[in-house]
């Protein structure tokens, strides 16, 4: 969101006649845009009186007009040291400091401005904006409401009030003031753009894009409009559209901090983590006191597994001025949970819940590390949140999350009917946001199986990269892939890299080659052995950077089950582990989980069953095609029944010696960033085996899809 305020000029006071006339003439030249003449007169005055405050102030305005913000702050700061300094000097210094990200200094100046001139609108507006961007929302609102009472028809003040309402989650009030701002000033680009941000946050992406287009129509170089547009694309996981908006932004504002932060987020979305980290660091160098910039950096470091650096970055994001401080706290909470530090995570969650506001994300974290009991007051609170109206009404995204968390809570307290009512509502709402085509997805998996024939495998035999460094764990989500990785990562020769998007990224690069321009699996008819070797080399370079000292590295991306045949061609010596679990238990676990991205097949029981059967068909094909010494199965139920025996079999398959640490995998200190991070901090347990049977009445569409001929008898 963009707050809008600019430094103002001021009148002058009589000193001597000659000096007064020179200063007045300098101001007139400045107002007329005659900057050279204005600066000349100012320099003449300062040669006579080096600390003349009105002239120093005007020199600051000139520097600001010419884009030299640091020099502007220096001049106006000197002017403010004079006993003659007016409220306007301090107000302008406050706004300049805000623009430079020096919010603490700006707040001091802003408070002095309203102290000197409590009836001056600009002072209250500038202070209100600074307090808003510092995360002091209630004080900000108080200042801005004072300003609007002085001038009810000021569109900039309405815009800034709306921004503060937006930050505290009073969306209806925010919308009212944005509309008032655009009604008073129809060509007010920033207000249209800020409205787009509100609409994006509340899930109205089409409305957001309309407002963005209007903002850009008015001002084709509205930086924040392009940032918001890219934000809509990121929210939709539409990398192609995000890049288009970014390219527009880079064409005229490549070094703007907002551009750099947007680029970092887009690079993260597309798994280009090196560029994401680089852009985030560039943003921090430009605005080192911005908590939001440190937050973007922290999120990237967390995904990269740079835990200590990420923790420090989150701490900075929380301690520095940051309008998204709660999100930074929640990011740190997730990292603590991923590292198994539930107590520290719980402290932050409690703190966030006490602060109120839009706390839905904190409730998700709470549900991950706590088992609800019937007396938990949060159950009633979440029901009230879902039924709230007006400013307190949940956004569509928040409502979806609340349905899933409440569903989990009701299952925890053994109220399955209520639980599955909530899951049905949550899954239905999420499904509406997706453009998933079940028949197309099933057909794609079937096409992969048809493409990878024995003849195709023979055609490329003898090629590929000979490395046995990568170990691939594949399967449907919630089938035990995280447990298997945690067991292996406890071995002294193995590093668990988590769910890597390296392979899908390389496949995308192959598809984009000028002599290919075809998607997987169709490009198998055009691909060359050299391309496979190049992909293997690029994959190894990136994965080895995760842990250069361990000989074996685990890539636990479940969806790589689609590419098992291609993996075997790229790395003929690599081992692939297929994690398998009871079909209904697997699908139930997927259906009751709101995934961060992808997994679009999980939000409808019938579609979920259809996808599972297609996955099973493809895996049956791989097991018939790939040598057994390269592809094996780990059954979740067998691992639960005999952890040591199954672990020994797994290590034998990998050619690894026994390591007792594998039996105490839950004690291994490492980051686990998947939806199963809580479970792998405990020893194996049987409560998830055949869990589905107690919920049979609520799963009939799934059972019908999985077993058209009826559920097989044991």
XYZ file of C-alpha atoms in Angstrom, residues 51-538:
488
model
C 22.785 28.152 9.468
C 19.897 30.306 8.290
C 17.014 27.871 9.070
C 14.513 28.861 6.342
C 17.225 28.611 3.706
C 18.429 25.236 4.989
C 14.819 24.063 4.893
C 14.441 25.207 1.289
C 17.736 23.533 0.351
C 16.237 20.340 1.761
C 13.114 20.785 -0.372
C 15.273 21.366 -3.440
C 17.308 18.226 -2.748
C 14.082 16.281 -2.238
C 12.659 17.585 -5.522
C 15.844 16.428 -7.275
C 15.625 12.961 -5.707
C 18.546 13.324 -3.267
C 16.768 12.149 -0.133
C 19.805 11.813 2.137
C 20.948 15.359 1.362
C 17.388 16.611 1.876
C 17.289 15.045 5.344
C 20.676 16.558 6.204
C 19.569 20.077 5.280
C 16.129 19.924 6.935
C 17.646 18.266 9.997
C 20.026 21.216 10.354
C 17.107 23.619 9.959
C 15.251 21.839 12.757
C 18.138 22.481 15.153
C 17.402 26.203 15.045
C 15.275 27.831 17.767
C 13.328 29.384 14.872
C 12.369 25.982 13.476
C 8.661 25.816 12.729
C 6.290 22.856 12.947
C 6.428 22.589 9.156
C 10.183 21.958 9.298
C 9.669 19.036 11.648
C 6.706 17.731 9.665
C 8.721 17.748 6.432
C 11.677 16.103 8.184
C 9.309 13.409 9.444
C 8.014 12.690 5.940
C 11.503 12.622 4.442
C 12.706 10.218 7.146
C 9.692 8.009 6.424
C 10.558 7.912 2.762
C 14.119 6.933 3.693
C 12.912 4.186 6.035
C 14.183 6.031 9.140
C 10.883 5.633 10.964
C 12.146 6.118 14.508
C 13.765 9.454 13.694
C 10.729 10.407 11.650
C 8.406 9.677 14.569
C 10.404 11.969 16.871
C 10.199 14.765 14.297
C 6.503 14.134 13.679
C 5.626 14.322 17.356
C 7.521 17.606 17.666
C 5.582 18.980 14.681
C 2.145 18.367 16.227
C 3.389 19.623 19.576
C 4.360 22.946 17.993
C 1.251 23.257 15.791
C -1.623 21.021 16.932
C -4.003 22.679 14.447
C -1.847 21.908 11.408
C -3.296 19.075 9.277
C -0.036 18.080 7.566
C 1.649 17.358 10.874
C -1.036 14.924 12.022
C -1.108 13.264 8.604
C 2.651 12.774 8.445
C 2.836 11.461 11.999
C -0.110 9.135 11.350
C 1.582 7.642 8.301
C 4.853 7.099 10.167
C 3.071 5.422 13.088
C 1.167 3.206 10.647
C 4.339 2.067 8.903
C 5.937 1.455 12.310
C 3.108 -0.913 13.214
C 1.617 1.466 15.814
C -1.813 1.284 14.267
C -4.078 2.600 17.000
C -1.956 5.736 17.468
C -1.799 6.119 13.695
C -5.567 5.989 13.400
C -5.962 8.575 16.152
C -3.663 11.006 14.295
C -5.285 10.507 10.905
C -8.818 10.850 12.251
C -7.798 14.181 13.788
C -6.554 15.252 10.361
C -9.761 14.235 8.578
C -11.897 16.088 11.111
C -9.966 19.233 10.183
C -10.484 18.618 6.446
C -13.209 16.012 5.714
C -12.792 16.365 1.937
C -9.080 15.517 1.798
C -8.658 12.420 -0.427
C -5.062 11.774 0.697
C -6.126 11.582 4.325
C -8.989 9.210 3.480
C -6.466 7.034 1.624
C -4.108 6.995 4.596
C -6.915 6.214 7.064
C -7.923 3.317 4.842
C -4.334 2.044 4.854
C -4.329 1.946 8.646
C -7.730 0.246 8.782
C -6.365 -2.253 6.286
C -3.395 -3.024 8.522
C -5.576 -3.765 11.558
C -7.965 -5.919 9.566
C -10.958 -3.583 9.518
C -11.517 -4.253 5.850
C -14.998 -2.763 5.480
C -13.886 0.533 7.015
C -10.812 0.492 4.787
C -12.930 -0.070 1.694
C -15.219 2.819 2.648
C -12.337 5.272 2.900
C -10.649 4.052 -0.301
C -13.904 4.587 -2.169
C -14.266 8.024 -0.567
C -10.730 8.911 -1.695
C -11.413 7.890 -5.304
C -14.807 9.622 -5.239
C -13.171 12.885 -4.159
C -10.258 12.428 -6.580
C -11.157 10.067 -9.471
C -7.635 10.359 -10.936
C -5.980 9.397 -7.635
C -3.827 6.485 -8.804
C -2.477 5.521 -5.369
C -5.966 5.156 -3.874
C -7.098 2.888 -6.727
C -3.971 0.825 -6.236
C -4.380 0.599 -2.466
C -7.944 -0.565 -3.004
C -6.501 -3.296 -5.231
C -4.260 -4.410 -2.357
C -7.289 -4.691 -0.084
C -9.215 -6.693 -2.676
C -6.241 -9.003 -3.184
C -5.937 -9.601 0.568
C -9.638 -10.443 0.804
C -9.426 -12.904 -2.085
C -11.140 -10.795 -4.773
C -8.409 -11.189 -7.367
C -10.482 -10.070 -10.333
C -11.588 -6.918 -8.529
C -7.981 -6.309 -7.512
C -6.793 -6.493 -11.115
C -9.492 -4.061 -12.233
C -8.344 -1.541 -9.612
C -4.704 -2.124 -10.575
C -5.422 -1.502 -14.246
C -7.210 1.733 -13.338
C -4.243 2.855 -11.225
C -1.817 2.136 -14.077
C -4.096 3.816 -16.623
C -3.876 6.998 -14.531
C -0.162 6.642 -13.817
C 1.697 4.165 -16.055
C 4.685 4.308 -13.709
C 2.871 3.591 -10.442
C 5.451 1.250 -8.919
C 3.159 -0.078 -6.207
C 0.487 -1.003 -8.751
C 2.881 -3.322 -10.549
C 4.007 -4.754 -7.203
C 0.382 -5.460 -6.278
C -0.287 -7.019 -9.673
C 2.672 -9.337 -9.213
C 1.335 -10.096 -5.733
C -1.961 -11.271 -7.211
C -0.078 -13.586 -9.577
C 2.053 -14.921 -6.705
C -1.087 -15.592 -4.639
C -2.424 -17.599 -7.579
C 0.925 -19.405 -8.022
C 0.948 -18.029 -11.569
C 4.683 -17.621 -12.151
C 4.334 -16.684 -15.821
C 2.009 -13.758 -15.091
C 4.122 -12.690 -12.110
C 7.174 -12.473 -14.368
C 5.266 -10.331 -16.868
C 4.381 -7.782 -14.208
C 7.936 -7.887 -12.862
C 9.377 -7.232 -16.324
C 7.158 -4.146 -16.630
C 8.367 -2.949 -13.243
C 12.024 -3.620 -14.033
C 11.747 -1.528 -17.194
C 11.447 1.731 -15.260
C 12.232 1.033 -11.571
C 14.803 -1.797 -11.444
C 16.493 -0.614 -8.249
C 13.416 0.339 -6.228
C 13.307 -1.629 -2.926
C 9.749 -2.748 -3.679
C 10.872 -4.066 -7.054
C 13.693 -6.001 -5.424
C 11.415 -7.527 -2.778
C 8.881 -8.478 -5.450
C 11.594 -10.066 -7.556
C 12.798 -12.020 -4.512
C 9.301 -13.398 -3.905
C 8.867 -14.363 -7.561
C 12.275 -16.042 -7.695
C 11.283 -17.991 -4.576
C 7.986 -18.981 -6.210
C 9.903 -20.360 -9.203
C 12.534 -22.105 -7.009
C 15.332 -19.815 -8.214
C 16.583 -19.411 -4.664
C 20.011 -17.988 -5.504
C 18.424 -15.043 -7.312
C 15.745 -14.725 -4.641
C 18.371 -14.423 -1.917
C 20.384 -11.940 -4.006
C 17.386 -9.657 -4.584
C 16.355 -9.750 -0.928
C 19.854 -8.762 0.154
C 19.882 -5.888 -2.343
C 16.600 -4.645 -0.877
C 18.056 -4.780 2.641
C 21.119 -2.827 1.536
C 18.837 -0.080 0.228
C 16.473 -0.005 3.222
C 18.353 -1.641 6.121
C 15.827 -0.437 8.698
C 12.856 -2.052 6.933
C 11.438 -4.982 8.858
C 9.513 -6.072 5.770
C 12.721 -6.417 3.732
C 14.267 -8.589 6.444
C 11.072 -10.649 6.516
C 11.281 -11.394 2.788
C 14.903 -12.435 3.310
C 13.997 -14.613 6.313
C 11.305 -16.474 4.368
C 13.825 -17.331 1.648
C 16.486 -18.430 4.129
C 13.956 -20.687 5.845
C 13.159 -22.470 2.579
C 16.896 -22.820 1.892
C 17.403 -24.487 5.266
C 19.728 -21.722 6.525
C 18.149 -21.916 9.935
C 20.450 -19.720 12.023
C 20.493 -16.937 9.438
C 16.724 -17.165 9.012
C 16.190 -16.890 12.773
C 18.312 -13.739 12.934
C 16.476 -12.255 9.955
C 13.083 -12.962 11.553
C 14.266 -11.306 14.775
C 15.202 -8.200 12.789
C 11.874 -8.286 10.956
C 10.103 -8.337 14.321
C 12.233 -5.707 16.064
C 12.466 -3.162 13.227
C 9.542 -1.005 12.046
C 7.338 -3.389 10.078
C 3.629 -3.094 9.231
C 3.629 -6.878 8.766
C 5.170 -7.644 12.143
C 2.574 -10.314 12.965
C 3.435 -12.182 9.770
C 7.098 -12.044 10.744
C 6.253 -13.496 14.148
C 4.295 -16.257 12.471
C 7.172 -16.976 10.085
C 9.504 -17.400 13.048
C 6.913 -19.654 14.676
C 6.856 -21.937 11.633
C 10.648 -22.135 11.628
C 10.697 -23.058 15.327
C 8.103 -25.773 14.712
C 10.108 -27.093 11.773
C 13.128 -27.327 14.084
C 11.099 -29.150 16.724
C 11.197 -26.331 19.300
C 7.517 -26.420 20.209
C 7.876 -24.538 23.504
C 9.468 -21.480 21.884
C 6.913 -21.619 19.072
C 4.061 -21.823 21.562
C 5.278 -18.676 23.352
C 5.117 -16.668 20.142
C 1.707 -18.084 19.217
C 0.294 -17.092 22.606
C 1.745 -13.599 22.146
C 0.173 -13.260 18.678
C -3.213 -14.504 19.910
C -3.152 -11.935 22.713
C -2.576 -9.121 20.221
C -5.812 -9.891 18.412
C -6.484 -8.686 14.877
C -6.285 -11.124 11.957
C -4.854 -14.126 13.821
C -5.897 -16.970 11.539
C -2.339 -17.974 10.613
C -1.462 -18.192 14.307
C -4.392 -20.568 14.804
C -2.972 -22.829 12.100
C 0.367 -22.980 13.906
C -1.445 -23.602 17.195
C -3.338 -26.537 15.717
C -0.118 -28.083 14.380
C 1.511 -28.409 17.800
C -1.517 -28.839 20.055
C -4.278 -31.383 20.463
C -7.534 -29.591 21.154
C -9.662 -30.605 24.118
C -13.362 -29.956 24.560
C -12.726 -27.046 26.934
C -10.378 -25.171 24.613
C -11.804 -21.619 24.281
C -10.297 -21.294 20.810
C -12.933 -23.659 19.407
C -15.720 -21.258 20.306
C -13.606 -18.301 19.226
C -13.102 -19.813 15.767
C -16.835 -20.487 15.402
C -17.516 -16.856 16.338
C -14.924 -15.696 13.813
C -16.639 -17.639 11.037
C -20.006 -16.087 11.919
C -18.711 -12.533 12.326
C -20.036 -9.720 10.161
C -18.742 -6.366 8.939
C -15.133 -5.522 9.800
C -14.767 -8.720 11.778
C -15.967 -10.980 8.971
C -13.279 -13.390 7.753
C -11.954 -13.059 4.234
C -12.622 -16.053 1.966
C -9.049 -17.233 2.535
C -9.377 -16.863 6.306
C -12.715 -18.687 6.303
C -11.184 -21.589 4.395
C -8.351 -21.852 6.915
C -10.763 -21.651 9.852
C -12.845 -24.513 8.421
C -9.764 -26.744 8.262
C -8.520 -25.831 11.741
C -11.991 -26.294 13.224
C -12.306 -29.628 11.423
C -9.092 -30.789 13.055
C -10.283 -29.489 16.439
C -13.551 -31.420 16.222
C -11.739 -34.627 15.292
C -9.416 -34.072 18.270
C -12.403 -33.908 20.632
C -14.075 -36.907 18.956
C -16.853 -34.974 17.220
C -16.404 -36.362 13.683
C -19.761 -35.225 12.297
C -18.944 -31.585 13.066
C -15.382 -32.138 11.932
C -16.288 -33.431 8.482
C -18.897 -30.694 8.073
C -16.063 -28.199 8.501
C -13.719 -30.119 6.181
C -16.441 -30.259 3.522
C -16.898 -26.476 3.711
C -13.159 -25.808 3.694
C -12.406 -28.144 0.807
C -15.318 -26.811 -1.232
C -14.146 -23.231 -0.721
C -10.571 -24.083 -1.650
C -11.668 -26.077 -4.699
C -13.528 -23.030 -6.029
C -10.275 -21.090 -6.200
C -8.575 -23.698 -8.408
C -8.712 -24.377 -12.130
C -7.922 -28.065 -11.610
C -9.155 -30.507 -14.274
C -9.372 -34.022 -12.829
C -9.798 -35.822 -16.169
C -6.863 -33.943 -17.637
C -4.592 -34.820 -14.699
C -5.524 -38.487 -14.807
C -4.980 -38.511 -18.560
C -1.560 -36.921 -18.120
C -0.404 -39.643 -15.719
C -1.656 -42.281 -18.121
C 0.215 -40.572 -20.986
C 3.446 -40.692 -18.952
C 3.086 -44.460 -18.562
C 2.428 -44.906 -22.285
C 5.466 -42.815 -23.204
C 8.001 -44.675 -21.057
C 8.229 -48.024 -22.757
C 11.024 -50.628 -22.501
C 12.100 -49.491 -25.960
C 12.481 -45.894 -24.808
C 14.525 -46.948 -21.782
C 16.772 -49.086 -24.008
C 17.270 -46.144 -26.378
C 18.965 -44.127 -23.615
C 20.635 -46.997 -21.772
C 24.301 -46.484 -21.005
C 23.894 -42.701 -20.719
C 23.103 -40.307 -17.925
C 25.206 -39.192 -14.972
C 26.834 -42.084 -13.061
C 26.520 -40.378 -9.648
C 24.711 -42.222 -6.873
C 24.638 -39.116 -4.628
C 20.938 -38.307 -4.946
C 18.321 -40.477 -3.239
C 14.768 -39.806 -4.351
C 11.738 -40.397 -2.118
C 8.437 -40.323 -4.014
C 4.777 -41.044 -3.401
C 1.468 -39.391 -2.660
C 1.614 -36.708 0.082
C 0.892 -38.036 3.589
C 2.105 -41.527 2.696
C 5.130 -41.581 5.008
C 7.629 -39.719 2.827
C 8.654 -37.348 5.626
C 9.051 -40.191 8.108
C 11.254 -42.104 5.669
C 13.392 -39.052 4.984
C 13.783 -38.335 8.703
C 14.959 -41.907 9.319
C 17.523 -41.654 6.510
C 18.616 -38.134 7.483
C 19.493 -39.509 10.921
C 22.210 -41.620 9.261
C 25.671 -40.083 9.496
C 26.248 -40.351 5.726
C 22.922 -38.875 4.597
C 21.569 -35.339 4.456
C 17.843 -34.735 4.030
C 17.243 -31.806 1.684
C 13.455 -31.763 1.996
C 11.019 -31.222 -0.844
C 13.147 -29.812 -3.638
C 11.729 -28.268 -6.793
C 14.994 -28.669 -8.677
C 13.907 -31.517 -10.933
C 10.591 -29.953 -12.037
C 12.513 -26.736 -12.711
C 15.021 -28.535 -14.931
C 12.201 -30.270 -16.769
C 10.680 -26.846 -17.417
C 14.004 -25.633 -18.800
C 14.177 -28.605 -21.166
C 10.634 -27.877 -22.358
C 11.582 -24.275 -23.127
C 14.606 -25.129 -25.297
C 14.195 -23.791 -28.872
C 14.574 -27.238 -30.394
C 12.114 -28.822 -27.894
C 9.235 -26.451 -27.044
C 7.128 -29.366 -25.858
C 6.078 -30.330 -22.351
C 6.810 -33.546 -20.491
C 6.302 -36.393 -21.396
C 5.935 -35.410 -25.057
C 9.475 -34.044 -25.227
C 10.891 -37.547 -24.745
C 10.578 -37.947 -28.512
C 12.902 -34.953 -29.051
C 15.311 -35.094 -26.141
C 18.964 -36.034 -26.655
C 21.419 -37.904 -24.386
C 23.393 -34.667 -24.017
C 20.338 -32.955 -22.566
C 20.010 -35.702 -19.966
C 23.665 -35.287 -19.036
C 23.268 -31.512 -18.776
C 20.223 -31.938 -16.526
C 22.142 -34.355 -14.297
C 25.082 -31.993 -13.995
C 22.845 -29.018 -13.173
